[in-house]
mmCIF file of C-alpha atoms in Angstrom:
data_model
loop_
_atom_site.group_PDB
_atom_site.id
_atom_site.type_symbol
_atom_site.label_atom_id
_atom_site.label_comp_id
_atom_site.label_asym_id
_atom_site.label_seq_id
_atom_site.Cartn_x
_atom_site.Cartn_y
_atom_site.Cartn_z
ATOM 1 C CA MET C 1 117.842 98.617 96.746
ATOM 2 C CA SER C 2 115.209 97.832 93.815
ATOM 3 C CA ALA C 3 111.826 97.121 95.162
ATOM 4 C CA THR C 4 112.111 93.312 94.084
ATOM 5 C CA ASP C 5 114.773 93.128 96.873
ATOM 6 C CA THR C 6 112.386 93.710 99.326
ATOM 7 C CA ARG C 7 111.664 91.324 101.823
ATOM 8 C CA VAL C 8 108.527 89.774 101.350
ATOM 9 C CA GLU C 9 106.791 87.286 103.776
ATOM 10 C CA VAL C 10 103.962 85.422 102.942
ATOM 11 C CA ILE C 11 101.618 83.820 105.754
ATOM 12 C CA ALA C 12 99.283 80.781 104.440
ATOM 13 C CA THR C 13 97.181 79.163 106.652
ATOM 14 C CA ARG C 14 95.860 75.674 106.555
ATOM 15 C CA VAL C 15 91.938 76.276 107.774
ATOM 16 C CA SER C 16 90.912 78.532 105.142
ATOM 17 C CA GLY C 17 90.333 77.462 101.375
ATOM 18 C CA SER C 18 90.170 74.144 99.989
ATOM 19 C CA ILE C 19 92.615 71.881 98.007
ATOM 20 C CA SER C 20 92.749 73.817 95.118
ATOM 21 C CA ASP C 21 93.497 76.419 97.095
ATOM 22 C CA TRP C 22 96.618 75.159 97.739
ATOM 23 C CA ALA C 23 97.745 74.716 94.543
ATOM 24 C CA LYS C 24 97.588 78.704 94.441
ATOM 25 C CA VAL C 25 99.762 78.874 97.441
ATOM 26 C CA ALA C 26 102.685 76.578 95.697
ATOM 27 C CA ARG C 27 102.460 79.300 92.424
ATOM 28 C CA ILE C 28 103.162 82.477 94.840
ATOM 29 C CA LEU C 29 106.759 82.032 95.642
ATOM 30 C CA PRO C 30 107.714 81.403 91.744
ATOM 31 C CA LEU C 31 105.236 84.061 90.544
ATOM 32 C CA PHE C 32 107.323 86.780 92.524
ATOM 33 C CA GLU C 33 110.239 85.075 91.422
ATOM 34 C CA GLN C 34 109.447 85.066 87.650
ATOM 35 C CA ARG C 35 109.147 89.002 88.083
ATOM 36 C CA GLY C 36 112.612 89.270 89.524
ATOM 37 C CA TRP C 37 111.697 89.137 93.423
ATOM 38 C CA THR C 38 114.460 87.452 95.434
ATOM 39 C CA ARG C 39 113.620 88.052 99.150
ATOM 40 C CA VAL C 40 110.169 86.564 99.414
ATOM 41 C CA ALA C 41 109.267 83.617 101.877
ATOM 42 C CA LEU C 42 106.023 81.362 102.762
ATOM 43 C CA THR C 43 105.362 80.425 106.479
ATOM 44 C CA GLU C 44 102.487 77.741 106.249
ATOM 45 C CA VAL C 45 100.624 77.883 109.850
ATOM 46 C CA GLU C 46 97.728 75.447 111.060
ATOM 47 C CA GLY C 47 95.609 78.235 112.141
ATOM 48 C CA HIS C 48 94.563 81.483 112.939
ATOM 49 C CA GLY C 49 96.565 81.588 116.298
ATOM 50 C CA GLU C 50 99.768 80.538 114.667
ATOM 51 C CA ALA C 51 99.252 83.116 111.795
ATOM 52 C CA ARG C 52 99.381 85.684 114.525
ATOM 53 C CA ALA C 53 102.314 84.537 116.100
ATOM 54 C CA ALA C 54 103.942 84.208 112.789
ATOM 55 C CA SER C 55 103.269 87.682 111.803
ATOM 56 C CA ALA C 56 104.252 88.974 115.021
ATOM 57 C CA ARG C 57 107.751 87.101 115.429
ATOM 58 C CA LEU C 58 108.696 88.299 111.457
ATOM 59 C CA ALA C 59 107.412 91.882 111.963
ATOM 60 C CA ALA C 60 109.704 92.210 115.226
ATOM 61 C CA ASP C 61 112.280 90.465 113.284
ATOM 62 C CA GLY C 62 112.115 93.208 110.678
ATOM 63 C CA ALA C 63 109.974 92.340 107.995
ATOM 64 C CA ARG C 64 107.779 95.626 106.593
ATOM 65 C CA VAL C 65 105.447 93.718 104.082
ATOM 66 C CA LEU C 66 103.655 90.902 104.988
ATOM 67 C CA VAL C 67 101.031 88.926 103.118
ATOM 68 C CA ALA C 68 97.958 87.130 104.435
ATOM 69 C CA ALA C 69 97.248 84.109 101.976
ATOM 70 C CA GLY C 70 93.563 82.794 103.302
ATOM 71 C CA GLY C 71 90.430 84.496 104.201
ATOM 72 C CA SER C 72 89.102 87.238 106.564
ATOM 73 C CA GLY C 73 90.083 85.157 109.346
ATOM 74 C CA THR C 74 93.785 85.020 108.484
ATOM 75 C CA PHE C 75 93.776 88.420 107.354
ATOM 76 C CA ASN C 76 92.721 89.498 110.823
ATOM 77 C CA ALA C 77 95.280 87.293 112.627
ATOM 78 C CA VAL C 78 98.219 88.593 110.872
ATOM 79 C CA MET C 79 97.031 92.432 111.454
ATOM 80 C CA GLU C 80 96.778 91.184 114.957
ATOM 81 C CA GLY C 81 100.262 89.981 114.861
ATOM 82 C CA LEU C 82 101.565 93.125 113.488
ATOM 83 C CA VAL C 83 99.941 95.176 116.480
ATOM 84 C CA ASP C 84 101.498 92.603 118.888
ATOM 85 C CA SER C 85 104.639 93.031 117.581
ATOM 86 C CA GLY C 86 105.379 96.255 118.892
ATOM 87 C CA ALA C 87 106.978 97.352 115.078
ATOM 88 C CA PRO C 88 105.884 100.976 113.964
ATOM 89 C CA LEU C 89 102.783 100.231 112.193
ATOM 90 C CA ASP C 90 103.236 103.010 109.715
ATOM 91 C CA ALA C 91 106.188 101.377 108.350
ATOM 92 C CA GLN C 92 104.257 97.843 107.603
ATOM 93 C CA ARG C 93 102.599 96.761 104.658
ATOM 94 C CA LEU C 94 99.992 94.312 104.190
ATOM 95 C CA GLY C 95 98.562 92.570 101.573
ATOM 96 C CA PHE C 96 96.211 89.713 100.654
ATOM 97 C CA LEU C 97 95.859 87.135 98.563
ATOM 98 C CA ARG C 98 92.714 84.955 98.485
ATOM 99 C CA LYS C 99 92.443 81.545 99.836
ATOM 100 C CA GLY C 100 89.247 81.549 102.002
ATOM 101 C CA SER C 101 85.807 79.848 101.591
ATOM 102 C CA ALA C 102 84.146 83.412 101.642
ATOM 103 C CA ASP C 103 86.768 85.669 100.276
ATOM 104 C CA LEU C 104 84.927 88.593 101.964
ATOM 105 C CA ILE C 105 87.791 90.613 102.462
ATOM 106 C CA GLY C 106 89.682 89.861 99.161
ATOM 107 C CA LYS C 107 86.230 91.165 97.915
ATOM 108 C CA VAL C 108 86.217 93.995 99.042
ATOM 109 C CA LEU C 109 89.620 94.984 98.560
ATOM 110 C CA GLY C 110 89.150 94.031 94.670
ATOM 111 C CA MET C 111 91.730 91.443 94.581
ATOM 112 C CA PRO C 112 91.760 89.076 91.830
ATOM 113 C CA ASP C 113 90.575 85.095 92.856
ATOM 114 C CA ASP C 114 93.307 83.992 90.740
ATOM 115 C CA VAL C 115 96.759 84.134 91.707
ATOM 116 C CA GLU C 116 98.583 85.496 88.835
ATOM 117 C CA PRO C 117 96.700 88.688 88.613
ATOM 118 C CA ALA C 118 96.753 88.999 92.330
ATOM 119 C CA VAL C 119 100.741 88.494 92.665
ATOM 120 C CA ALA C 120 100.961 90.925 89.619
ATOM 121 C CA LEU C 121 99.118 93.395 91.654
ATOM 122 C CA LEU C 122 100.514 92.986 95.066
ATOM 123 C CA ALA C 123 104.044 93.038 93.501
ATOM 124 C CA ASP C 124 103.085 96.311 91.356
ATOM 125 C CA ALA C 125 101.620 97.815 94.674
ATOM 126 C CA ILE C 126 105.071 97.103 96.441
ATOM 127 C CA GLU C 127 106.947 98.243 93.693
ATOM 128 C CA ALA C 128 105.551 101.814 94.018
ATOM 129 C CA ASP C 129 105.192 102.236 97.556
ATOM 130 C CA HIS C 130 101.091 102.305 97.130
ATOM 131 C CA VAL C 131 99.064 102.067 100.469
ATOM 132 C CA GLU C 132 95.784 102.471 101.532
ATOM 133 C CA PRO C 133 95.881 103.671 104.983
ATOM 134 C CA CYS C 134 93.396 102.554 107.328
ATOM 135 C CA ASP C 135 92.397 102.925 110.994
ATOM 136 C CA LEU C 136 92.730 100.464 113.550
ATOM 137 C CA LEU C 137 91.055 100.102 116.609
ATOM 138 C CA ARG C 138 91.499 97.922 119.430
ATOM 139 C CA ALA C 139 89.204 97.547 122.357
ATOM 140 C CA GLU C 140 90.074 95.754 125.300
ATOM 141 C CA THR C 141 87.859 94.471 128.287
ATOM 142 C CA ALA C 142 88.665 94.340 131.839
#
């Protein structure tokens, strides 16, 4: 199976970003398709709670590449959903497309603000199976 057959699930929140950012979201799937990707889907959600639930559901259903399209809150919610799913985290890949108002995570990760180079960067990373391992800490209170 080639990398372009990889299932990629994009989760985009309506609460982050502006109207112009939705124009970015509308371009995500066509940009992947132009590169030959055949299994890319977009899930639009209202807020972070729905993003977390969608992420958990998709990961439990076998999705191994999820892309959070939003701001830092969306990224966090999608990451929490991955943890909630019970899927093995070492097999998960989480990408990020900037659509938030501050875009702090995107800036720190060096993601382009323009969607075309951002999708190209993600697609290239997925094709090369390039990952940046990270530690995950979960704190629970009694």
